[in-house]
CSV table of C-alpha atoms and ligand atoms in Angstrom, one decimal:
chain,number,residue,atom,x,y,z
V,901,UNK,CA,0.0,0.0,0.0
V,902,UNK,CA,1.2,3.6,-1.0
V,903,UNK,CA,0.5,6.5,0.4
V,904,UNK,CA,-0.3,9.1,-2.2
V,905,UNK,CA,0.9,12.5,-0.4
V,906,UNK,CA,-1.3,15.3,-0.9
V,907,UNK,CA,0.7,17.6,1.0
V,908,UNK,CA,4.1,17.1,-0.6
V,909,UNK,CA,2.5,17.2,-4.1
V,910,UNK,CA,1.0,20.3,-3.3
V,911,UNK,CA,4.2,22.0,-2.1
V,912,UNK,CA,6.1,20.8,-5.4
V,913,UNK,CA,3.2,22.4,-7.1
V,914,UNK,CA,3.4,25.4,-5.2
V,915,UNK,CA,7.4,25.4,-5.8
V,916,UNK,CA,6.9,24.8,-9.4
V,917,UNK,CA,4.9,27.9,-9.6
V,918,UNK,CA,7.0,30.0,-7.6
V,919,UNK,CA,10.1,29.5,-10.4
V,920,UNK,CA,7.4,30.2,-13.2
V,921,UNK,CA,6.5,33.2,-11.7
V,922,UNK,CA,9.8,34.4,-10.7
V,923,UNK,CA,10.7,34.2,-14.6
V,924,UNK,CA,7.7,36.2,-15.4
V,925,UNK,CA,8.2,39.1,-13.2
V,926,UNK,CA,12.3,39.2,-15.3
V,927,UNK,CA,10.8,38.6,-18.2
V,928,UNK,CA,7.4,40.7,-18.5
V,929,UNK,CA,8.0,42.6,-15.2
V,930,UNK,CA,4.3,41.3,-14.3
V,931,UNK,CA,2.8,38.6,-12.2
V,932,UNK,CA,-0.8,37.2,-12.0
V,933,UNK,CA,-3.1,38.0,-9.1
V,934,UNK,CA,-5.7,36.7,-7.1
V,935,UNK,CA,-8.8,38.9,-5.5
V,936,UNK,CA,-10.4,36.6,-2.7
V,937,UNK,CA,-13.4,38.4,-1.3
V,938,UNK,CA,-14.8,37.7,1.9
V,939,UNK,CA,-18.5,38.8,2.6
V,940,UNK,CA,-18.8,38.5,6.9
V,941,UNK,CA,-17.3,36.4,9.4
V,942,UNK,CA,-17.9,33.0,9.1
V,943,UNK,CA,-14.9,31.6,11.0
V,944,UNK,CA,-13.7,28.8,8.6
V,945,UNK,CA,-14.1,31.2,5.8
V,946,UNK,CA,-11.7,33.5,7.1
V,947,UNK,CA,-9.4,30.3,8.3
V,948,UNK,CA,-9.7,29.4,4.5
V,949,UNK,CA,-9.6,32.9,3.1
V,950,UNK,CA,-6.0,33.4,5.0
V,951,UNK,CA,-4.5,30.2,3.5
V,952,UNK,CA,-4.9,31.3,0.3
V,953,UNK,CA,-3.7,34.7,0.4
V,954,UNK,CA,-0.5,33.0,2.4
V,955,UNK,CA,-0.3,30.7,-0.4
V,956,UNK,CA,0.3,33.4,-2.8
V,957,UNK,CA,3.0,35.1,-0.9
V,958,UNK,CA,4.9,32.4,-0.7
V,959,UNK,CA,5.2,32.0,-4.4
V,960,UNK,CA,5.2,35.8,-5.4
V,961,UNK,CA,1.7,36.1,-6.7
V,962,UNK,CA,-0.3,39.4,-6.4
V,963,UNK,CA,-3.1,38.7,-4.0
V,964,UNK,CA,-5.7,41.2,-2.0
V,965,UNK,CA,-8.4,40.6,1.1
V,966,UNK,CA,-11.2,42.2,-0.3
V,967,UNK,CA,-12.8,42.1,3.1
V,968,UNK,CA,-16.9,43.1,3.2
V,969,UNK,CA,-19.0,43.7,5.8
V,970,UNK,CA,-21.8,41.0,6.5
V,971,UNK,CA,-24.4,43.7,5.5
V,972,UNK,CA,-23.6,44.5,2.4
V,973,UNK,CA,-26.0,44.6,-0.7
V,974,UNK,CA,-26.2,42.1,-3.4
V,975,UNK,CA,-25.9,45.2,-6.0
V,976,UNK,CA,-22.8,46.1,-3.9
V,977,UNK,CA,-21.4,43.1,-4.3
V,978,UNK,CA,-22.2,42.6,-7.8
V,979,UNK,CA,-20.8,45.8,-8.5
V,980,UNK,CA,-17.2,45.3,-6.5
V,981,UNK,CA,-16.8,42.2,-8.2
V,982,UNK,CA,-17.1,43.6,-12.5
V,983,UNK,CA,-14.5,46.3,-10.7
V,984,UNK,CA,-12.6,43.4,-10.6
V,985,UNK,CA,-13.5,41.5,-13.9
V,986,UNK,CA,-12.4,44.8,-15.0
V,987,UNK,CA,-9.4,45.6,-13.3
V,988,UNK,CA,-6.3,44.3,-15.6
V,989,UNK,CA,-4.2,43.7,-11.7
V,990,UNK,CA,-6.2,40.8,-11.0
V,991,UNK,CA,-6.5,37.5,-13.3
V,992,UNK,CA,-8.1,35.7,-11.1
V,993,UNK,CA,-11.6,36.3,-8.8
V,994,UNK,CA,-12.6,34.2,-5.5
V,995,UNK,CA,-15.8,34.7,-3.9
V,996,UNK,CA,-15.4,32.8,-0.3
V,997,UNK,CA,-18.9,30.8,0.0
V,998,UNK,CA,-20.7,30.3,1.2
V,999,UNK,CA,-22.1,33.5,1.8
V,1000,UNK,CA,-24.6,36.0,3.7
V,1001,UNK,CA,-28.4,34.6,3.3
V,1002,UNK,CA,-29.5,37.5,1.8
V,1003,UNK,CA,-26.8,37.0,-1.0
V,1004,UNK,CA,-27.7,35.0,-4.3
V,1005,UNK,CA,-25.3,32.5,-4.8
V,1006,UNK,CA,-25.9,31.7,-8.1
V,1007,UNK,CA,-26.1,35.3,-9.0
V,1008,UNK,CA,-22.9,36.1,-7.9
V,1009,UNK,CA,-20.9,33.4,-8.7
V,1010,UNK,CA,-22.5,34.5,-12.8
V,1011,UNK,CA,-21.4,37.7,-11.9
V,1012,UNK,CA,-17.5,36.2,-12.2
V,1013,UNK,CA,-16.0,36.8,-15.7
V,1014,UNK,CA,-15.4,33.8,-17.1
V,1015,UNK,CA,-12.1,34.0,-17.6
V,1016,UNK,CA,-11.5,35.3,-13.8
V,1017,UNK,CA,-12.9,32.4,-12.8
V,1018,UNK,CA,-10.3,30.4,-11.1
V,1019,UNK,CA,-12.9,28.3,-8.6
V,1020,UNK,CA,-14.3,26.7,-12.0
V,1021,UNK,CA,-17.9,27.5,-10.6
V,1022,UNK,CA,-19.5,29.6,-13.2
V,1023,UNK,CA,-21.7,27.6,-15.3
V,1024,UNK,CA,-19.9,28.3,-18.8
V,1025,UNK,CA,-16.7,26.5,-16.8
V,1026,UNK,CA,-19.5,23.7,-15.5
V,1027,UNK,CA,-20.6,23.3,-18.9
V,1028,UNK,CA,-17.0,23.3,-20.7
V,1029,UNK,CA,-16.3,20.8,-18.9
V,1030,UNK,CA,-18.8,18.4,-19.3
V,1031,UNK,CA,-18.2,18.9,-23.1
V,1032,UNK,CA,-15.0,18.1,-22.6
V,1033,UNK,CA,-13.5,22.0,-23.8
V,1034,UNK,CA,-10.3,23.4,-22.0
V,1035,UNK,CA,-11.8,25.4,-18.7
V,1036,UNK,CA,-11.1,26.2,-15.6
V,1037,UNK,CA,-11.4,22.9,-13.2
V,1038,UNK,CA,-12.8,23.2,-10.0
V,1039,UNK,CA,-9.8,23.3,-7.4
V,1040,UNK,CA,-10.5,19.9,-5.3
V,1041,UNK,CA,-11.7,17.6,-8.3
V,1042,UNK,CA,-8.6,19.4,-10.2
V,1043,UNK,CA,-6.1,18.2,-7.5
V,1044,UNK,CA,-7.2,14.5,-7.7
V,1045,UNK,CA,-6.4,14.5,-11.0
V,1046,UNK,CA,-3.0,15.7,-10.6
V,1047,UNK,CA,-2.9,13.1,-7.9
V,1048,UNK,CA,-3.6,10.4,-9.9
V,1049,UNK,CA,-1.3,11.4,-12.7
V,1050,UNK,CA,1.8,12.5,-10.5
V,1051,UNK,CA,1.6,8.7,-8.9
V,1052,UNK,CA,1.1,7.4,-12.4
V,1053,UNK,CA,-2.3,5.6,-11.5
V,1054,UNK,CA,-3.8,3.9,-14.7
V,1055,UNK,CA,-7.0,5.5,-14.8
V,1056,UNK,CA,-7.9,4.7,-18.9
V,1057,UNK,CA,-10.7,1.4,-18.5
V,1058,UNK,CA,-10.4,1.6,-15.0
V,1059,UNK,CA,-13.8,1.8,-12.8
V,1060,UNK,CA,-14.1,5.2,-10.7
V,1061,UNK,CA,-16.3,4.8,-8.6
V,1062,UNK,CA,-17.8,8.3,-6.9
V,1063,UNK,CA,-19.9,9.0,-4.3
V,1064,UNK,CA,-21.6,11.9,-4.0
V,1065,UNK,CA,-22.8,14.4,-5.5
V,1066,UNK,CA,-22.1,17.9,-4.8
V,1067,UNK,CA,-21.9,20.7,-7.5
V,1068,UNK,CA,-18.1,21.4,-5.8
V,1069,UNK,CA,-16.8,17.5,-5.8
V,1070,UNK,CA,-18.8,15.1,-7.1
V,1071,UNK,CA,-20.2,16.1,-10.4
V,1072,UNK,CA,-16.6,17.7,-11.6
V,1073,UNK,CA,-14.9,15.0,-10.5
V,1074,UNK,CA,-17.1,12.3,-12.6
V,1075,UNK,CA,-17.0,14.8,-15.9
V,1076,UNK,CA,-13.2,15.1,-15.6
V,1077,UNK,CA,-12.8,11.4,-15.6
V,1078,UNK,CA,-15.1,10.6,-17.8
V,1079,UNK,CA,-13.2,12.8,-20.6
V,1080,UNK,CA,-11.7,10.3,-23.3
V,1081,UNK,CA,-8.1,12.2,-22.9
V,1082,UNK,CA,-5.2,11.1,-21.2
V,1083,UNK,CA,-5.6,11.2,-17.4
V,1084,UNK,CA,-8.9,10.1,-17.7
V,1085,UNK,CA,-11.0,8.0,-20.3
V,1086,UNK,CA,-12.2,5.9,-17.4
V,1087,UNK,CA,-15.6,4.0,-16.7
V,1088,UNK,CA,-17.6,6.4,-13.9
V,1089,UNK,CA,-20.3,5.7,-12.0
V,1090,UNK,CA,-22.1,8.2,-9.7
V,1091,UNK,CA,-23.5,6.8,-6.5
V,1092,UNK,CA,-25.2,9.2,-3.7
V,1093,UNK,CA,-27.1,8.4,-0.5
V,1094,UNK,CA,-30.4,7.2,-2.4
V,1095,UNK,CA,-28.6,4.1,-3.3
V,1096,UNK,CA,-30.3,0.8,-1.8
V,1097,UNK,CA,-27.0,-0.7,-1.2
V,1098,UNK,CA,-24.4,1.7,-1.8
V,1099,UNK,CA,-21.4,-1.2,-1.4
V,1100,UNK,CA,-23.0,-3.1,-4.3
V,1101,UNK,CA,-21.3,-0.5,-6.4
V,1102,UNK,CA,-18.4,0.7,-4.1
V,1103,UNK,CA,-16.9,-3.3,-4.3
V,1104,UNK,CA,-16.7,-2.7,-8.2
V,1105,UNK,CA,-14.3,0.8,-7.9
V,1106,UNK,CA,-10.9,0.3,-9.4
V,1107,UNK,CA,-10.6,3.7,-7.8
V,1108,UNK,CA,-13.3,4.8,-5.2
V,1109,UNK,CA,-13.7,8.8,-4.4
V,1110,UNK,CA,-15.7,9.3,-1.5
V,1111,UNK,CA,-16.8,12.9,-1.1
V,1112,UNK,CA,-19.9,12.1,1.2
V,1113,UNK,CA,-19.2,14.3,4.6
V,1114,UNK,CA,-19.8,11.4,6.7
V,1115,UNK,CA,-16.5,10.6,9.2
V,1116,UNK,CA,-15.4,7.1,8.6
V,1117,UNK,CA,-18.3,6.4,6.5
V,1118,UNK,CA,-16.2,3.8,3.3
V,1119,UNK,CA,-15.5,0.5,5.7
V,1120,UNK,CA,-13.5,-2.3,4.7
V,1121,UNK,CA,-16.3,-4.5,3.4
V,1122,UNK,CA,-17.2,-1.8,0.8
V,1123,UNK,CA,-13.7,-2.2,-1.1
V,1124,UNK,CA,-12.1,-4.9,-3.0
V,1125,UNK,CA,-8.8,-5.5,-2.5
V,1126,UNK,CA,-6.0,-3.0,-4.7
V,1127,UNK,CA,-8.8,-0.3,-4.6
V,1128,UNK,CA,-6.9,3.1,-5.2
V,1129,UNK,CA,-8.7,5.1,-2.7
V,1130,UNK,CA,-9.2,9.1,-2.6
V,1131,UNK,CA,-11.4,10.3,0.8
V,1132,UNK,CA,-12.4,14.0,0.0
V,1133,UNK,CA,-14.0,14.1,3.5
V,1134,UNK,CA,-12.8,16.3,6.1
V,1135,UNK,CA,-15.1,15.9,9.4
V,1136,UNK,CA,-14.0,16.3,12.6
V,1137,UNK,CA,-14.4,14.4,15.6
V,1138,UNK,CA,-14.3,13.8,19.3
V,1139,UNK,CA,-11.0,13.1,20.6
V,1140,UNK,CA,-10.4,13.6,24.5
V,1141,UNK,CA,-7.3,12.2,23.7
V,1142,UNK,CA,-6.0,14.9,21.6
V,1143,UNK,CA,-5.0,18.3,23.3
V,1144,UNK,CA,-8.0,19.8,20.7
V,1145,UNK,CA,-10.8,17.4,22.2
V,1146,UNK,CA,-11.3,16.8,18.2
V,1147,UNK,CA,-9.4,14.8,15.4
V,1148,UNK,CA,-10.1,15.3,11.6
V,1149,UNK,CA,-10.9,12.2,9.6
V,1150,UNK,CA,-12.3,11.0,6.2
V,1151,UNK,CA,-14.8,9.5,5.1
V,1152,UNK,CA,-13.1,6.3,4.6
V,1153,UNK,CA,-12.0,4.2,7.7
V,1154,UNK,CA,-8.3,4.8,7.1
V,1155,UNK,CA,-7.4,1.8,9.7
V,1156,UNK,CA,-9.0,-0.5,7.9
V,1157,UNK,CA,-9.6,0.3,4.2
V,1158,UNK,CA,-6.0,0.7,3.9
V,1159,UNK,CA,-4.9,-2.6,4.4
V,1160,UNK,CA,-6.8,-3.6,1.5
V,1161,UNK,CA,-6.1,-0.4,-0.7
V,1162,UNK,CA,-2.9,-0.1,-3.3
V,1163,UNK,CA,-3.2,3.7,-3.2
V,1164,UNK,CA,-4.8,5.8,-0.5
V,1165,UNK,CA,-5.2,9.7,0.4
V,1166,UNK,CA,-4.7,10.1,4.4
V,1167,UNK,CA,-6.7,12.7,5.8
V,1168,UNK,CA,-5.1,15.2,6.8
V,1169,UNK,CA,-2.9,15.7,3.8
V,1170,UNK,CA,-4.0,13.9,0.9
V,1171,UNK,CA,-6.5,15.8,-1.0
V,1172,UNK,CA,-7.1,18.7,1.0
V,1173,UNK,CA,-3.9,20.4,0.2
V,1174,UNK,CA,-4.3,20.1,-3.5
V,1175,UNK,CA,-7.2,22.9,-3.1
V,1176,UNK,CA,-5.0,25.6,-3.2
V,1177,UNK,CA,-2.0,24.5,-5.1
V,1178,UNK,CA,-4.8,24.0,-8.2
V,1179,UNK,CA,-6.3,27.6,-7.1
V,1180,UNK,CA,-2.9,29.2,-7.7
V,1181,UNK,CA,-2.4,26.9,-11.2
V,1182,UNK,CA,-5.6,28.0,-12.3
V,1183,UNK,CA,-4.8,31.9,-11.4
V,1184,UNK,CA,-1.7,31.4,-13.1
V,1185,UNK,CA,-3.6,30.2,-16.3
V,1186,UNK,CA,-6.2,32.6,-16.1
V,1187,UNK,CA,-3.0,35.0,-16.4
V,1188,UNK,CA,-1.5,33.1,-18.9
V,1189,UNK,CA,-4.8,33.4,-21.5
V,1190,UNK,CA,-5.6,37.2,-20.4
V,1191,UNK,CA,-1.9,37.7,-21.6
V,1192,UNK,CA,-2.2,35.4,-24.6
V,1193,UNK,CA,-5.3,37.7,-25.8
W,690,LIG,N1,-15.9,27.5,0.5
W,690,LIG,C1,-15.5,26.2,0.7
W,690,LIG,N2,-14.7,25.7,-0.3
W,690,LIG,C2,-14.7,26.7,-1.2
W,690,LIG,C3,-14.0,26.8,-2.4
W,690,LIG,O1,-13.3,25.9,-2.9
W,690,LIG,N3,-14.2,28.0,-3.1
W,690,LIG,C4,-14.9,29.0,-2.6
W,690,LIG,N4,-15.1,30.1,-3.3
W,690,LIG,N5,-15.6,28.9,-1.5
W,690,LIG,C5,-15.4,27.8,-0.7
């Protein structure tokens, strides 16, 4: 069984960037940049929020806290954010979600240029992708694909396996794998929590991707042995053994799937720290084709 590092990956990535940029700013005397607005104070937004603006530091790229107040109007909003689809400092846009109830999601998220939009959420990058056209990828579903290619996992006639469902995970994750391209071209199924007996299709995953939100939710008698496993979950739970009270685990039973898996994301640091080393690809893309223009 292999451990497929998330965190090391994502630091190459990061450290790959950080040359590429460095070259750019000789070269062109310019570097791409990232706007990540916050509306309010969720607390794991702002956790979140900080990581990535860190993240771009560390490898030279323009970022800004656009930081909001909770209150603010949806025209507000929409209006701050075509300042930015307009403003040639910025290639990329983030809107932190999720955000204030009074907010539109949807509305907002459309609001994005199109080719600002580094979180892949705006529905011309949702429906690129499904047709199989170059995009921006969602960040998460983006980083298990450069997962699965930087530990050379045969994924062409292989049997992925997702569960769930989500608009974030689930459905990018299926269309990227599905894509008859290198990388991909594998068989997908989509599986969800109205499944009858969801382990009648986990057993048949050559590679299973559980993105379901439920702590240890994949046990051992769901997998068949020399599954290649990648738990998107992050939930946290009670540990009065830890100094925290709390521990974070997947949604696979890491114990006890492993011993039967080939390949497996641990949680902490398999797929969650591919999120932002694909945010800070896509923004340097997004600079890439602005320039390109
Ligand atoms: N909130 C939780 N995850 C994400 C993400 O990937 N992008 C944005 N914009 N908001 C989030």
């Amino acid at each position: 069984m292999q451990i497929i590092d998330g965190k090391k990956t994502a630091s190459e990535i990061r450290a790959e960037l950080k040359v590429k940029i460095s070259e750019l700013r000789e070269s062109l005397n310019e570097v791409p940049g990232l706007v990540t607005i916050l509306v309010g104070e969720n607390p794991a937004s702002k956790v979140y929020v900080n990581m990535k603006i860190k993240a771009c530091a560390e490898i030279g790229m323009n970022s800004k806290l656009e930081k909001l107040d909770e209150n603010i109007s949806q025209e507000e909003l929409l209006s701050i954010i075509e300042s930015y689809n307009k403003n040639p400092l910025f290639h990329g846009i983030l809107v932190q979600l999720p955000l204030p109830e009074h907010i539109d999601e949807d509305i907002v998220i459309e609001s994005i240029s199109p080719a600002k939009d580094v979180d892949g959420f705006h529905p011309v990058s949702v429906g690129k992708l499904v047709i199989g056209k170059d995009t921006f990828k969602s960040c998460t579903p983006y980083g298990i694909v450069e997962l699965l290619r930087r530990y050379n996992i045969e994924t062409k006639g292989k049997h992925v396996v997702v569960v769930g469902r989500s608009n974030i995970v689930g459905k990018p994750i299926a269309n990227l794998m599905l894509q008859k391209e290198e990388g991909a071209n594998s068989i997908v199924t989509i599986c969800h929590s109205a499944a009858h007996d969801l382990s009648y299709f986990t057993k048949q995953a050559d590679i299973l991707i559980a993105a379901i939100g439920r702590a240890n939710f994949i046990t051992e008698d769901m997998v068949k042995e020399n599954v290649v496993i990648i738990d998107v979950g992050i939930n946290s739970i009670d540990d009065p053994s830890s100094k925290k009270g709390y521990r974070l685990v997947g949604d696979v039973d890491f114990e006890n799937v492993s011993k039967k898996a080939s390949y497996i994301t641990p949680v902490p640091g398999g797929v969650g720290p591919m999120t932002i080393a694909m945010l800070l690809t896509n923004t340097f893309r997004a600079f890439q084709k602005i320039k390109s223009k």
